[in-house]
Tab-separated table of C-alpha atoms and ligand atoms in Angstrom:
chain	number	residue	atom	x	y	z
A	29	MET	CA	139.243	-39.824	60.641
A	30	HIS	CA	140.107	-40.433	57.249
A	31	ILE	CA	143.158	-38.138	57.589
A	32	GLN	CA	145.137	-40.289	54.719
A	33	GLU	CA	149.091	-39.227	53.297
A	34	ILE	CA	147.759	-39.961	49.002
A	35	ALA	CA	151.228	-38.826	48.245
A	36	LYS	CA	153.996	-37.431	49.816
A	37	ASP	CA	153.072	-34.443	51.541
A	38	LEU	CA	149.231	-34.345	49.167
A	39	TYR	CA	147.073	-35.165	52.859
A	40	TYR	CA	143.452	-35.889	52.303
A	41	VAL	CA	141.173	-33.708	55.088
A	42	GLY	CA	138.337	-34.097	53.374
A	43	VAL	CA	134.624	-34.961	55.651
A	44	ILE	CA	132.544	-38.480	54.848
A	45	ASP	CA	129.161	-38.686	55.356
A	46	HIS	CA	128.241	-41.942	55.515
A	47	SER	CA	123.960	-40.762	57.051
A	48	LEU	CA	123.187	-38.335	53.936
A	49	LYS	CA	119.815	-40.423	52.033
A	50	VAL	CA	119.569	-36.929	49.649
A	51	PHE	CA	121.795	-34.441	47.915
A	52	ASP	CA	119.924	-31.297	46.241
A	53	VAL	CA	116.753	-32.271	47.169
A	54	ALA	CA	116.280	-34.567	44.407
A	55	ILE	CA	118.923	-36.590	43.774
A	56	LEU	CA	119.445	-40.096	46.213
A	57	THR	CA	122.261	-40.887	48.051
A	58	GLU	CA	121.591	-44.661	48.441
A	59	TYR	CA	125.443	-44.385	49.340
A	60	GLY	CA	126.196	-41.400	51.528
A	61	THR	CA	128.628	-38.895	50.588
A	62	SER	CA	132.203	-37.391	50.718
A	63	TYR	CA	132.795	-33.890	51.113
A	64	ASN	CA	136.544	-34.214	50.129
A	65	SER	CA	139.888	-31.858	49.607
A	66	TYR	CA	142.922	-31.984	49.938
A	67	LEU	CA	145.865	-30.664	51.221
A	68	LEU	CA	149.424	-29.959	49.753
A	69	ARG	CA	152.590	-28.942	52.042
A	70	THR	CA	154.835	-26.631	50.086
A	71	LYS	CA	158.223	-24.551	50.634
A	72	GLU	CA	155.674	-21.769	50.928
A	73	GLY	CA	153.485	-23.500	52.984
A	74	PHE	CA	150.635	-24.881	52.661
A	75	LEU	CA	147.629	-25.074	49.879
A	76	LEU	CA	144.097	-26.025	50.224
A	77	PHE	CA	142.327	-27.984	47.612
A	78	GLU	CA	138.751	-27.119	47.922
A	79	GLY	CA	136.248	-26.038	50.597
A	80	SER	CA	133.108	-27.709	52.545
A	81	LYS	CA	129.876	-27.655	52.979
A	82	GLU	CA	128.754	-26.025	55.784
A	83	ALA	CA	127.701	-28.285	58.366
A	84	PHE	CA	130.566	-30.064	58.156
A	85	GLY	CA	133.693	-26.409	58.679
A	86	GLU	CA	134.176	-27.420	62.365
A	87	GLU	CA	135.344	-30.667	61.694
A	88	GLN	CA	137.547	-30.319	57.951
A	89	ILE	CA	139.175	-28.030	59.742
A	90	ALA	CA	139.438	-30.484	62.416
A	91	HIS	CA	141.573	-32.536	60.250
A	92	ILE	CA	143.560	-30.423	58.496
A	93	GLU	CA	144.462	-29.312	62.402
A	94	GLU	CA	146.288	-32.245	62.191
A	95	ILE	CA	148.757	-31.880	59.694
A	96	CYS	CA	149.191	-28.230	59.445
A	97	PRO	CA	147.955	-24.798	61.986
A	98	LEU	CA	144.674	-23.225	60.312
A	99	LYS	CA	146.816	-20.130	59.753
A	100	GLU	CA	150.111	-21.875	58.049
A	101	ILE	CA	147.058	-22.604	54.652
A	102	SER	CA	149.005	-19.753	51.872
A	103	TYR	CA	146.372	-20.849	49.529
A	104	LEU	CA	142.834	-22.406	48.979
A	105	PHE	CA	141.121	-23.597	45.458
A	106	VAL	CA	138.337	-23.267	44.854
A	107	THR	CA	137.129	-25.452	42.003
A	108	HIS	CA	134.120	-24.420	42.246
A	109	THR	CA	131.740	-22.608	44.593
A	110	GLU	CA	127.996	-25.321	45.149
A	111	PRO	CA	127.709	-24.731	48.577
A	112	ASP	CA	128.875	-28.018	49.415
A	113	HIS	CA	132.023	-27.481	49.352
A	114	SER	CA	132.241	-23.369	49.799
A	115	GLY	CA	129.238	-23.176	52.537
A	116	ALA	CA	132.292	-23.486	54.874
A	117	ILE	CA	134.737	-21.144	53.580
A	118	HIS	CA	133.716	-18.612	55.690
A	119	LEU	CA	135.061	-20.440	58.618
A	120	LEU	CA	138.511	-20.618	56.866
A	121	LEU	CA	138.805	-17.578	56.180
A	122	GLU	CA	137.396	-15.952	60.154
A	123	LYS	CA	140.183	-17.895	61.626
A	124	ASN	CA	142.957	-17.027	58.306
A	125	PRO	CA	142.238	-13.773	57.057
A	126	GLU	CA	144.969	-13.820	54.737
A	127	LEU	CA	143.971	-16.820	53.472
A	128	THR	CA	144.364	-15.961	49.329
A	129	VAL	CA	141.450	-18.117	47.080
A	130	VAL	CA	142.580	-19.464	43.502
A	131	ALA	CA	138.920	-19.815	41.997
A	132	SER	CA	137.962	-19.246	38.485
A	133	GLY	CA	136.720	-15.976	37.516
A	134	PRO	CA	133.497	-17.091	37.628
A	135	ALA	CA	133.847	-18.255	40.943
A	136	LEU	CA	135.431	-15.827	42.546
A	137	MET	CA	132.280	-13.453	41.613
A	138	ASN	CA	130.066	-16.387	43.490
A	139	LEU	CA	131.755	-16.607	46.328
A	140	GLN	CA	131.975	-12.449	46.630
A	141	LYS	CA	127.922	-13.180	46.611
A	142	ILE	CA	128.345	-16.132	49.468
A	143	LEU	CA	131.070	-14.653	51.753
A	144	ARG	CA	129.416	-10.903	51.530
A	145	ARG	CA	133.537	-10.536	52.462
A	146	PRO	CA	136.147	-8.918	50.948
A	147	PHE	CA	138.955	-11.583	51.109
A	148	LYS	CA	141.802	-12.355	49.273
A	149	LYS	CA	142.079	-13.653	45.886
A	150	VAL	CA	144.016	-14.806	42.247
A	151	GLN	CA	142.063	-16.181	38.814
A	152	MET	CA	143.002	-19.601	37.736
A	153	THR	CA	143.163	-18.042	34.300
A	154	PRO	CA	143.648	-21.467	31.454
A	155	GLY	CA	147.443	-21.260	30.401
A	156	LYS	CA	148.575	-18.943	32.945
A	157	ASP	CA	149.816	-21.488	35.269
A	158	MET	CA	151.086	-20.711	39.102
A	159	GLU	CA	154.389	-22.531	40.394
A	160	ILE	CA	154.537	-22.391	44.598
A	161	GLY	CA	156.853	-23.477	46.355
A	162	GLY	CA	158.158	-26.273	44.083
A	163	TYR	CA	154.877	-26.654	42.643
A	164	THR	CA	153.222	-25.627	39.380
A	165	PHE	CA	149.408	-25.804	38.601
A	166	SER	CA	147.216	-25.438	35.702
A	167	PHE	CA	144.168	-24.645	34.653
A	168	VAL	CA	141.303	-27.021	32.773
A	169	PRO	CA	138.245	-25.531	32.532
A	170	GLY	CA	135.143	-27.966	33.116
A	171	THR	CA	132.892	-25.707	32.179
A	172	ASN	CA	128.956	-26.801	33.032
A	173	LEU	CA	130.324	-29.500	34.727
A	174	HIS	CA	128.067	-29.439	36.231
A	175	TRP	CA	128.505	-25.508	36.659
A	176	PRO	CA	129.935	-23.089	34.904
A	177	ASP	CA	132.383	-21.473	36.854
A	178	VAL	CA	134.554	-25.459	37.223
A	179	MET	CA	137.756	-25.302	36.586
A	180	PHE	CA	140.599	-28.204	37.079
A	181	THR	CA	143.825	-27.891	38.612
A	182	TYR	CA	146.198	-30.113	37.362
A	183	ILE	CA	149.031	-30.479	39.773
A	184	HIS	CA	152.241	-31.374	37.080
A	185	GLU	CA	155.300	-32.644	39.988
A	186	LEU	CA	152.297	-34.721	40.910
A	187	LYS	CA	150.252	-36.027	38.269
A	188	ALA	CA	147.910	-35.111	39.951
A	189	LEU	CA	143.808	-34.023	38.343
A	190	VAL	CA	141.703	-32.017	41.700
A	191	SER	CA	138.293	-32.598	39.557
A	192	CYS	CA	136.149	-31.169	41.391
A	193	ASP	CA	132.391	-32.842	40.849
A	194	ALA	CA	134.275	-34.602	38.012
A	195	PHE	CA	134.545	-38.277	37.430
A	196	GLY	CA	133.862	-38.665	40.868
A	197	ALA	CA	130.566	-40.253	42.773
A	198	HIS	CA	128.249	-39.707	45.901
A	199	PHE	CA	129.646	-42.812	47.397
A	200	ALA	CA	130.989	-42.757	51.809
A	201	SER	CA	134.262	-44.325	51.037
A	202	ASP	CA	135.802	-45.368	54.558
A	203	ALA	CA	138.660	-46.879	52.059
A	204	VAL	CA	139.258	-43.060	50.179
A	205	PHE	CA	141.429	-44.596	47.740
A	206	LEU	CA	139.136	-46.639	44.630
A	207	SER	CA	141.693	-49.283	44.673
A	208	LYS	CA	141.319	-50.317	48.539
A	209	GLU	CA	137.143	-50.613	48.317
A	210	PRO	CA	136.185	-53.509	48.311
A	211	ASP	CA	132.730	-52.520	47.638
A	212	LYS	CA	133.141	-51.378	43.218
A	213	GLU	CA	130.479	-52.996	42.076
A	214	GLY	CA	128.116	-50.563	45.131
A	215	TYR	CA	130.852	-47.166	43.798
A	216	TYR	CA	129.998	-47.754	40.265
A	217	LYS	CA	126.166	-48.425	40.687
A	218	ALA	CA	126.593	-45.035	42.467
A	219	LEU	CA	128.979	-43.211	40.039
A	220	ARG	CA	126.162	-44.294	36.525
A	221	TYR	CA	123.581	-42.743	38.707
A	222	TYR	CA	125.600	-39.620	39.875
A	223	PHE	CA	126.237	-38.788	36.243
A	224	GLU	CA	123.256	-39.312	35.135
A	225	ASN	CA	121.847	-37.308	37.450
A	226	ILE	CA	124.137	-34.549	37.380
A	227	MET	CA	126.411	-34.444	34.529
A	228	GLY	CA	123.861	-35.949	31.896
A	229	PRO	CA	122.009	-33.176	30.846
A	230	PHE	CA	125.311	-31.586	29.757
A	231	PRO	CA	126.855	-34.375	27.435
A	232	SER	CA	129.229	-31.932	25.064
A	233	PHE	CA	130.293	-29.972	27.970
A	234	VAL	CA	130.619	-33.666	29.562
A	235	ILE	CA	133.614	-34.237	25.663
A	236	LYS	CA	134.956	-31.171	25.607
A	237	ALA	CA	136.297	-31.870	29.310
A	238	CYS	CA	137.605	-35.212	28.593
A	239	ASP	CA	139.226	-34.010	25.648
A	240	LEU	CA	141.123	-30.946	28.041
A	241	VAL	CA	141.894	-34.196	30.493
A	242	GLU	CA	142.710	-36.364	27.784
A	243	LYS	CA	145.865	-34.482	27.265
A	244	LEU	CA	147.201	-34.601	31.058
A	245	ASP	CA	149.375	-37.462	31.552
A	246	ILE	CA	146.984	-38.605	35.206
A	247	SER	CA	147.968	-40.546	37.637
A	248	LEU	CA	145.502	-38.783	40.248
A	249	ILE	CA	142.427	-37.525	40.064
A	250	LEU	CA	140.060	-36.118	42.590
A	251	PRO	CA	137.588	-35.495	42.758
A	252	GLY	CA	135.115	-33.661	45.378
A	253	HIS	CA	133.083	-36.726	46.060
A	254	GLY	CA	133.307	-40.363	46.802
A	255	CYS	CA	136.870	-42.411	46.561
A	256	ILE	CA	140.366	-41.118	45.465
A	257	ILE	CA	141.437	-42.469	41.617
A	258	ASP	CA	144.394	-44.154	42.302
A	259	GLU	CA	144.157	-47.073	39.452
A	260	ASN	CA	143.818	-46.722	36.054
A	261	PRO	CA	142.016	-42.068	36.705
A	262	MET	CA	141.749	-42.588	32.170
A	263	GLU	CA	139.766	-45.388	32.086
A	264	GLN	CA	138.119	-42.828	34.626
A	265	VAL	CA	137.026	-40.759	31.934
A	266	ARG	CA	137.226	-42.852	29.259
A	267	LEU	CA	134.238	-43.817	31.418
A	268	TYR	CA	132.575	-39.978	31.565
A	269	ARG	CA	133.394	-39.929	27.927
A	270	ARG	CA	131.182	-42.978	26.374
A	271	LEU	CA	128.421	-42.075	29.134
A	272	ALA	CA	128.020	-38.607	27.729
A	273	GLU	CA	128.467	-39.798	24.520
A	274	GLU	CA	125.355	-42.237	24.673
A	275	GLY	CA	123.993	-39.194	26.261
A	276	LEU	CA	124.249	-37.278	23.414
A	277	PRO	CA	121.219	-36.080	21.238
A	278	LYS	CA	121.604	-36.987	18.199
A	279	ASN	CA	118.627	-35.535	15.859
A	280	ASP	CA	118.311	-37.938	12.853
A	281	PRO	CA	115.681	-36.041	10.526
A	282	ASN	CA	114.258	-39.335	9.958
A	283	LEU	CA	113.328	-40.171	13.095
A	284	VAL	CA	109.256	-39.083	14.501
A	285	THR	CA	108.905	-40.786	17.855
A	286	ILE	CA	104.947	-40.076	18.775
A	287	CYS	CA	103.567	-40.915	22.835
A	288	ALA	CA	100.559	-40.855	23.283
A	289	ALA	CA	97.704	-41.355	26.385
A	290	SER	CA	94.112	-42.165	25.503
A	291	ALA	CA	91.722	-42.171	28.068
A	292	TYR	CA	88.464	-43.217	26.232
A	293	GLY	CA	91.059	-44.124	21.994
A	294	TYR	CA	89.971	-41.205	20.647
A	295	THR	CA	94.051	-39.592	21.083
A	296	LYS	CA	95.408	-42.609	20.141
A	297	GLU	CA	93.680	-43.070	16.887
A	298	LEU	CA	95.275	-39.429	16.054
A	299	ALA	CA	99.128	-41.678	17.052
A	300	GLU	CA	98.371	-44.043	14.719
A	301	ARG	CA	96.991	-41.817	11.997
A	302	THR	CA	99.246	-39.821	12.342
A	303	ALA	CA	103.004	-42.783	12.568
A	304	LYS	CA	100.729	-43.936	9.716
A	305	PHE	CA	100.831	-41.050	7.716
A	306	LEU	CA	104.435	-40.604	8.525
A	307	GLU	CA	106.123	-43.258	7.977
A	308	GLU	CA	103.555	-43.556	4.326
A	309	ARG	CA	105.702	-40.760	4.045
A	310	GLY	CA	109.697	-42.448	4.880
A	311	LYS	CA	109.807	-41.809	7.589
A	312	GLU	CA	110.717	-43.649	10.921
A	313	VAL	CA	108.220	-43.570	13.527
A	314	ARG	CA	108.891	-45.688	17.110
A	315	LEU	CA	105.410	-45.237	18.441
A	316	HIS	CA	104.597	-45.451	22.421
A	317	ILE	CA	101.144	-45.542	24.154
A	318	ILE	CA	101.454	-44.479	27.727
A	319	ASP	CA	99.519	-45.124	30.758
A	320	ALA	CA	100.033	-45.382	34.164
A	321	LEU	CA	100.900	-48.959	34.377
A	322	ASN	CA	103.233	-49.544	31.688
A	323	TYR	CA	104.581	-45.698	32.163
A	324	GLN	CA	108.043	-46.495	34.348
A	325	GLU	CA	108.485	-49.379	31.894
A	326	GLU	CA	108.001	-47.350	29.115
A	327	LYS	CA	109.370	-43.863	30.237
A	328	PRO	CA	112.896	-44.816	29.030
A	329	LEU	CA	112.379	-45.921	26.444
A	330	VAL	CA	110.598	-42.631	24.978
A	331	LEU	CA	113.419	-41.086	26.934
A	332	GLN	CA	115.963	-42.590	24.274
A	333	ASP	CA	113.616	-42.651	21.449
A	334	ILE	CA	113.609	-38.511	21.827
A	335	LEU	CA	116.950	-37.889	22.241
A	336	HIS	CA	117.592	-40.275	18.822
A	337	SER	CA	114.712	-38.491	17.392
A	338	GLY	CA	114.638	-35.617	15.158
A	339	MET	CA	110.619	-34.896	15.850
A	340	PHE	CA	108.640	-36.143	18.538
A	341	LEU	CA	105.294	-35.299	18.587
A	342	LEU	CA	102.955	-35.372	22.463
A	343	GLY	CA	99.932	-36.702	22.457
A	344	SER	CA	97.336	-36.103	25.953
A	345	PRO	CA	93.709	-35.595	26.324
A	346	THR	CA	92.639	-32.839	28.858
A	347	LEU	CA	92.397	-33.874	31.944
A	348	ALA	CA	90.515	-31.099	34.755
A	349	GLY	CA	92.277	-28.798	32.715
A	350	ASP	CA	95.845	-29.691	31.716
A	351	ALA	CA	97.637	-32.053	30.118
A	352	ILE	CA	98.139	-35.867	31.637
A	353	VAL	CA	100.561	-35.551	34.352
A	354	LEU	CA	102.891	-38.626	32.742
A	355	PHE	CA	103.570	-35.736	30.225
A	356	TYR	CA	105.323	-32.902	32.559
A	357	ASP	CA	107.538	-36.695	34.265
A	358	ILE	CA	108.944	-36.972	30.894
A	359	LEU	CA	109.295	-33.605	30.071
A	360	ASN	CA	111.695	-33.151	33.170
A	361	GLY	CA	113.283	-35.853	32.562
A	362	LEU	CA	114.163	-34.595	29.066
A	363	PRO	CA	116.788	-31.522	29.937
A	364	TRP	CA	117.060	-28.695	27.528
A	365	THR	CA	120.787	-29.133	26.907
A	366	LYS	CA	118.914	-31.995	24.730
A	367	ALA	CA	116.302	-30.933	23.753
A	368	GLN	CA	116.860	-27.961	22.162
A	369	GLY	CA	116.262	-27.058	18.598
A	370	LYS	CA	113.962	-30.717	17.947
A	371	THR	CA	111.252	-30.016	16.524
A	372	ALA	CA	107.634	-30.617	18.703
A	373	SER	CA	104.375	-30.752	17.991
A	374	ALA	CA	101.743	-31.333	20.870
A	375	PHE	CA	97.661	-33.272	19.920
A	376	GLY	CA	94.613	-34.008	21.482
A	377	ASP	CA	91.338	-34.470	22.365
A	378	TYR	CA	88.891	-33.056	24.382
A	379	GLY	CA	85.870	-33.345	26.003
A	380	TRP	CA	85.450	-29.034	27.731
A	381	SER	CA	88.193	-26.910	27.076
A	382	GLY	CA	91.422	-28.556	25.572
A	383	GLU	CA	94.287	-27.347	27.927
A	384	ALA	CA	96.303	-30.501	26.762
A	385	VAL	CA	97.646	-29.023	23.562
A	386	PRO	CA	98.142	-25.742	24.428
A	387	ASN	CA	100.609	-26.159	28.176
A	388	LEU	CA	102.400	-29.257	26.444
A	389	SER	CA	103.225	-27.139	23.371
A	390	GLU	CA	104.075	-23.787	26.574
A	391	ARG	CA	106.506	-25.971	28.075
A	392	LEU	CA	108.695	-27.952	24.761
A	393	ARG	CA	108.388	-23.824	23.708
A	394	GLN	CA	110.357	-23.346	27.530
A	395	LEU	CA	112.944	-26.029	26.169
A	396	LYS	CA	114.343	-23.955	23.316
A	397	CYS	CA	112.185	-26.784	21.213
A	398	ARG	CA	111.193	-25.721	17.453
A	399	VAL	CA	107.697	-25.568	18.335
A	400	LEU	CA	104.745	-26.119	15.723
A	401	PRO	CA	101.106	-25.019	15.705
A	402	GLY	CA	99.061	-28.048	17.913
A	403	PHE	CA	96.453	-29.498	16.504
A	404	ARG	CA	92.757	-30.581	18.998
A	405	ALA	CA	89.837	-32.561	18.625
A	406	ASN	CA	86.940	-32.967	20.205
A	407	PHE	CA	85.662	-35.385	21.244
A	408	ARG	CA	85.128	-37.592	17.524
A	409	MET	CA	85.833	-35.337	14.878
A	410	ASP	CA	83.698	-33.873	12.552
A	411	GLU	CA	84.837	-32.868	9.002
A	412	ALA	CA	86.663	-29.809	9.268
A	413	GLN	CA	88.061	-31.657	12.066
A	414	GLU	CA	89.574	-34.176	9.731
A	415	GLU	CA	90.187	-31.455	7.094
A	416	GLU	CA	92.031	-29.682	10.263
A	417	PHE	CA	93.818	-32.695	10.958
A	418	SER	CA	95.145	-32.886	7.157
A	419	ARG	CA	96.453	-29.275	6.915
A	420	TRP	CA	98.748	-30.241	10.377
A	421	LEU	CA	99.707	-33.292	9.114
A	422	GLU	CA	101.173	-32.136	6.237
A	423	SER	CA	102.710	-28.725	8.546
A	424	LEU	CA	104.717	-31.162	9.703
A	425	LEU	CA	106.375	-31.686	6.888
A	426	ALA	CA	107.164	-28.387	6.578
B	526	LIG	FE1	129.477	-31.211	44.573
B	526	LIG	FE2	128.511	-29.237	42.472
B	526	LIG	O1	128.792	-29.923	43.821
């Protein structure tokens, strides 16, 4: 049981899950997680911040009922509607149909589709504070951290920010409070992995949210996962800003990343000649030749170089009617939010059908890159193909 009094009249009523190994299908949770929720006693009844995951709904209710009967909760504040926070809200409403849900406009729309039942609601609006039972609540957009519906709640009297997924970590802490957590190293490892996988694709939105949060006087951050941040909360915000700034695409127009793989040396030769051509024209080129053996080491370097480059070129031979699978893995590590606006093209040799270049070009279009026509060489180039290759090289500078 992890019910804790956080501050006067504010209680932790969340659920801690040490057993979780994978979150959202693909995100490993080495340290488990928690589904945090908070109960505030006011002069006009209790307020609940955050729902829970469906499987933990009854446990959340049991925790709440150690403090007050469910019927005494008048408002439920929802900061975002991913079902790890909203999946059990239907249980709260079944037991307390008078509960009024307070959430952003998009979150209320989502909730309607998740609950499929009528419910009382109030829309959170930035600049329009709510006052309930002696407490004042302001709403701070956390748009796209990591869903479009995110809205933080700032509780003035407690100097507390209810931040949902932001500033948290998948980390099951029996200590509940960061100041009491003995495994700080594990916590920050979990936090960085969480940031990279959940917030990392949205660096410009993270920075926008940090700009707003940094204007607040905060003593406590109450996140949706992991420890309550009760020491140096602004340090956590600054860490988020730093991580987001590191992940911002730079799109340096003079920098070109070339990443190529080559079975028999033909595509490698194209890559090297392309690099030489571009360097002779004053570009800075980062050339990576990858294969299955060096891939794990090269992948982060390739992604980092692509992030900084205004242009990137992928060179793959065709294998079994497609590009080498490593390229799709690289592109999976490059969300469209970071790829958009970069110039990109594909090239490579082929023996029979040559699908690698059109298939990679299609994926680059899906990532909203400015995609230039690719270049394909059929085995070793003849004179006509040499001329075509020269034209392709020139087109990269156009
Ligand atoms: Fe913890 Fe986006 O849900």
